[in-house]
Structure formats: structure tokens, C-alpha cells
Coordinates of C-alpha atoms in Angstrom, one line a residue:
M1 CA -23.9 -41.8 29.3
L2 CA -20.3 -41.2 30.2
T3 CA -18.5 -43.2 32.9
T4 CA -15.0 -43.4 34.3
L5 CA -13.8 -47.0 33.9
N6 CA -12.5 -48.6 37.1
T7 CA -9.4 -50.1 35.5
S8 CA -6.0 -48.8 34.5
Y9 CA -5.3 -47.9 30.9
T10 CA -2.8 -50.3 29.3
D11 CA -0.9 -49.6 26.2
T12 CA -3.0 -51.7 23.8
R13 CA -2.7 -51.0 20.1
A14 CA -5.3 -50.7 17.3
A15 CA -3.5 -53.6 15.6
D16 CA -4.3 -55.9 18.5
L17 CA -8.0 -55.6 18.0
A18 CA -9.9 -58.7 16.7
W19 CA -13.5 -59.1 15.7
T20 CA -15.9 -62.0 16.3
L21 CA -19.6 -62.7 16.1
D22 CA -19.7 -65.9 18.1
S23 CA -18.6 -64.8 21.6
G24 CA -21.1 -65.1 24.6
P25 CA -21.3 -62.2 27.1
L26 CA -17.9 -61.2 28.4
P27 CA -17.2 -59.5 31.7
A28 CA -18.2 -55.8 31.2
L29 CA -17.0 -52.7 33.0
A30 CA -20.2 -50.8 32.1
T31 CA -23.4 -51.6 30.2
L32 CA -26.4 -49.8 28.7
D33 CA -29.7 -51.7 27.9
L34 CA -31.8 -50.3 25.1
E35 CA -35.3 -51.3 23.8
L36 CA -35.4 -50.3 20.1
A37 CA -38.9 -51.3 19.0
D38 CA -39.0 -55.2 19.2
T39 CA -35.2 -55.4 19.5
T40 CA -33.2 -55.5 22.8
V41 CA -29.7 -54.1 22.5
Q42 CA -27.1 -54.1 25.2
L43 CA -24.0 -51.9 24.7
R44 CA -21.0 -53.3 26.7
L45 CA -17.7 -51.7 27.5
L46 CA -14.9 -54.3 27.9
G47 CA -11.9 -52.2 28.9
A48 CA -10.4 -50.9 25.7
S49 CA -12.9 -52.8 23.6
H50 CA -16.7 -53.3 23.1
Q51 CA -19.4 -55.9 22.8
V52 CA -22.9 -55.4 21.4
L53 CA -25.6 -58.0 22.2
L54 CA -28.8 -58.0 20.2
E55 CA -32.0 -60.0 20.8
A56 CA -35.0 -60.0 18.5
P57 CA -37.6 -62.4 17.1
E58 CA -35.3 -62.7 14.0
G59 CA -32.5 -64.2 16.3
D60 CA -29.6 -63.0 18.4
C61 CA -26.4 -61.3 17.4
S62 CA -23.2 -60.8 19.4
E63 CA -20.5 -58.5 18.1
T64 CA -17.2 -58.3 19.9
V65 CA -14.3 -56.1 19.0
A66 CA -11.5 -56.6 21.5
C67 CA -8.0 -57.9 22.2
I68 CA -9.1 -61.6 22.2
Q69 CA -6.6 -64.1 23.4
G70 CA -5.8 -66.7 20.7
S71 CA -8.0 -65.0 18.1
S72 CA -7.0 -65.6 14.5
T73 CA -9.5 -63.1 13.2
P74 CA -8.0 -59.6 13.0
L75 CA -10.2 -56.6 12.7
P76 CA -11.6 -56.7 9.2
L77 CA -12.2 -53.6 7.0
G78 CA -15.6 -54.9 6.0
V79 CA -17.9 -57.9 6.5
A80 CA -21.3 -58.8 5.1
K81 CA -22.9 -61.9 6.6
R82 CA -26.2 -63.5 7.4
V83 CA -26.8 -64.3 11.1
D84 CA -30.1 -66.2 11.7
D85 CA -32.7 -63.9 9.9
W86 CA -30.5 -60.9 10.0
E87 CA -28.3 -59.3 7.4
Y88 CA -25.2 -58.1 9.2
E89 CA -22.7 -55.5 7.8
F90 CA -19.7 -54.3 9.6
A91 CA -16.9 -51.8 8.6
A92 CA -13.9 -50.6 10.4
R93 CA -11.2 -47.9 9.8
V94 CA -8.2 -46.6 11.7
E95 CA -7.6 -42.8 11.7
V96 CA -4.1 -41.6 12.6
L97 CA -4.3 -38.0 13.9
S98 CA -1.9 -35.4 15.2
P99 CA -1.9 -34.8 19.0
D100 CA -4.0 -31.6 18.6
S101 CA -6.4 -33.2 16.2
F102 CA -6.7 -36.2 18.3
A103 CA -7.6 -34.1 21.4
G104 CA -10.3 -32.2 19.5
R105 CA -11.8 -35.3 18.0
A106 CA -11.9 -37.1 21.3
Q107 CA -13.7 -34.2 23.0
E108 CA -16.2 -34.0 20.1
L109 CA -17.0 -37.7 20.3
L110 CA -17.2 -37.9 24.1
A111 CA -19.7 -34.9 24.1
L112 CA -21.8 -36.6 21.3
V113 CA -22.0 -39.9 23.1
A114 CA -22.3 -38.7 26.7
D115 CA -25.4 -36.6 25.8
H116 CA -27.1 -39.2 23.7
P117 CA -29.8 -41.4 25.3
H118 CA -28.6 -44.4 23.3
G119 CA -24.8 -43.7 23.9
L120 CA -22.3 -45.2 26.3
A121 CA -18.7 -44.1 26.8
G122 CA -16.0 -45.1 29.2
A123 CA -12.9 -42.9 29.9
F124 CA -9.8 -44.4 31.4
P125 CA -8.4 -42.7 34.5
G126 CA -4.9 -41.2 34.2
S127 CA -4.7 -41.0 30.4
P128 CA -6.2 -38.0 28.6
H129 CA -8.4 -38.9 25.7
A130 CA -8.2 -42.7 26.2
F131 CA -11.8 -43.9 25.8
T132 CA -14.2 -46.4 24.2
A133 CA -17.6 -45.2 23.1
L134 CA -20.7 -46.8 21.5
L135 CA -23.8 -45.2 20.0
A136 CA -26.9 -47.1 18.7
Q137 CA -30.1 -46.2 16.9
R138 CA -33.0 -47.7 15.0
Y139 CA -33.4 -46.3 11.5
E140 CA -35.9 -47.5 8.8
G141 CA -36.4 -50.8 10.6
Q142 CA -32.7 -51.5 11.0
I143 CA -30.4 -51.3 13.9
H144 CA -27.2 -49.3 13.5
W145 CA -24.4 -48.8 15.9
R146 CA -21.1 -47.0 15.8
T147 CA -18.1 -47.4 18.1
W148 CA -14.9 -45.6 18.7
H149 CA -11.7 -46.9 20.4
A150 CA -9.1 -44.2 21.2
Y151 CA -5.4 -44.9 21.5
P152 CA -3.8 -41.5 22.3
Q153 CA -0.3 -42.9 22.7
D154 CA -0.3 -43.7 19.0
G155 CA -2.6 -41.0 17.9
Q156 CA -5.0 -43.8 16.6
L157 CA -8.7 -43.8 16.6
V158 CA -10.5 -47.0 15.5
A159 CA -14.0 -46.4 14.2
T160 CA -16.5 -49.1 13.5
R161 CA -20.0 -49.1 12.0
T162 CA -22.5 -51.9 12.0
R163 CA -25.9 -52.3 10.4
V164 CA -28.2 -55.2 11.2
G165 CA -31.5 -55.6 9.2
R166 CA -34.1 -58.2 8.6
V167 CA -33.2 -60.6 5.7
T168 CA -35.1 -59.6 2.6
R169 CA -37.0 -62.2 0.5
A170 CA -34.3 -62.2 -2.2
A171 CA -31.6 -62.8 0.4
R172 CA -33.6 -65.5 2.1
A173 CA -33.6 -67.4 -1.2
S174 CA -29.8 -67.2 -1.5
T175 CA -27.6 -69.9 0.0
D176 CA -24.5 -67.8 -0.1
E177 CA -24.0 -66.5 3.5
W178 CA -20.5 -65.0 3.2
H179 CA -19.7 -62.1 0.8
P180 CA -16.1 -61.1 1.4
G181 CA -16.1 -58.9 -1.7
L182 CA -19.3 -57.1 -1.0
P183 CA -18.8 -53.4 -0.7
V184 CA -20.0 -51.7 2.5
D185 CA -22.4 -48.9 2.1
H186 CA -20.7 -45.8 3.5
R187 CA -23.8 -43.7 3.3
A188 CA -25.1 -44.8 6.7
P189 CA -27.2 -42.1 8.4
R190 CA -25.3 -39.8 10.7
L191 CA -26.1 -40.2 14.3
Q192 CA -27.3 -37.0 15.8
A193 CA -26.5 -35.8 19.3
T194 CA -30.2 -35.6 20.1
G195 CA -33.0 -37.9 19.0
V196 CA -32.8 -41.1 17.0

């Protein structure tokens, strides 16, 4: 689903984004509710940022990537953490593109998300290629989502990838919940334009 966001585009920067897992629902400009097996997922557009709310028998998860006032947690490159009975993995990267490459990449991503039944994208009026997009899927019993935050004035595209899966028996026996040095698996499945 592609929507035009009813707000003006402000010159935010990729460096202003912060990440948190403990925020409640924030005011959203657009939402998409999904039922992925026994898991409810809500994709939320918050201006130039996003929030994903997940509810399941294993517990709830709330991921926010936004310009958060007073936040001391900048956007991390990778996180692996236990949340209730979930294993949560997050990765982010910033691409810097030339104007032509940026325009082509923006069109490609918006077309992918707009046509996907589990996709939500919001374009900002008055600024070509300024958008935020989210895409979710269930794959092998895990919930995956990807997001893109576009900053055309700087040629920056922030891409994030999240995987949430049930805690395995071995992980349940572990008491260590934070693994800052754990490598993030970059072999996550590609999200296709049709089907999940």
C-alpha cells in the first residue's frame, strides 16, 4: 500500500535516527494491520520514521526507529536480544547514492512495497523520492520485516532488517540476554514483490 503522508517533509538526517524497543504506540500517519499465523503485526509510519508492533503468545515487541527527543540510543549497526520469549535481531545500514542512483532505487523500492500485500509506504508531498517504507513476511516460523528511510537531500537511504523468532531450547537455558558482539546473519530471505 502506498499513501501520501499528510505532513510536510522536513530536513531530517539519517544521523538523527534512534532505535528503541521499549516505546508504546506513537501517533501514526498511516498503519497496516497484518495477521501472520498466530502473530499480529502492525506496521506504522511516523513521519520520516517507523514503528512495528508485534503481538503473539510468546509476548509483545515494539520496534521504533525515529528521531526520538532525548534518546541516547543512536541507530545501531546490529542488535541481538531476547524479548520475552522472542529472539530479536536487528541490522541497519546507510547507503549514500548519487542523485540518479537514488531516484532509480527509490522508484524500485516504492514499486516493490506498494504492490505487496504486506507492504506500507508513505511518500512526502513536495519532495521527490522522500519516503518511508516497510515490508513484513512470515518465513519458516519467524517474522521478518525490512524498512527504508529515504533522505534525498543528502542522497542517503537507511535500510533496516529485523528478524523475530521463538526462543530455542538452548537459548532459553541461557541467562545472557544481550549479545553486542553477535554477528547478524545477512543471508535473510529476499522479500518478493508477490507472495510471502
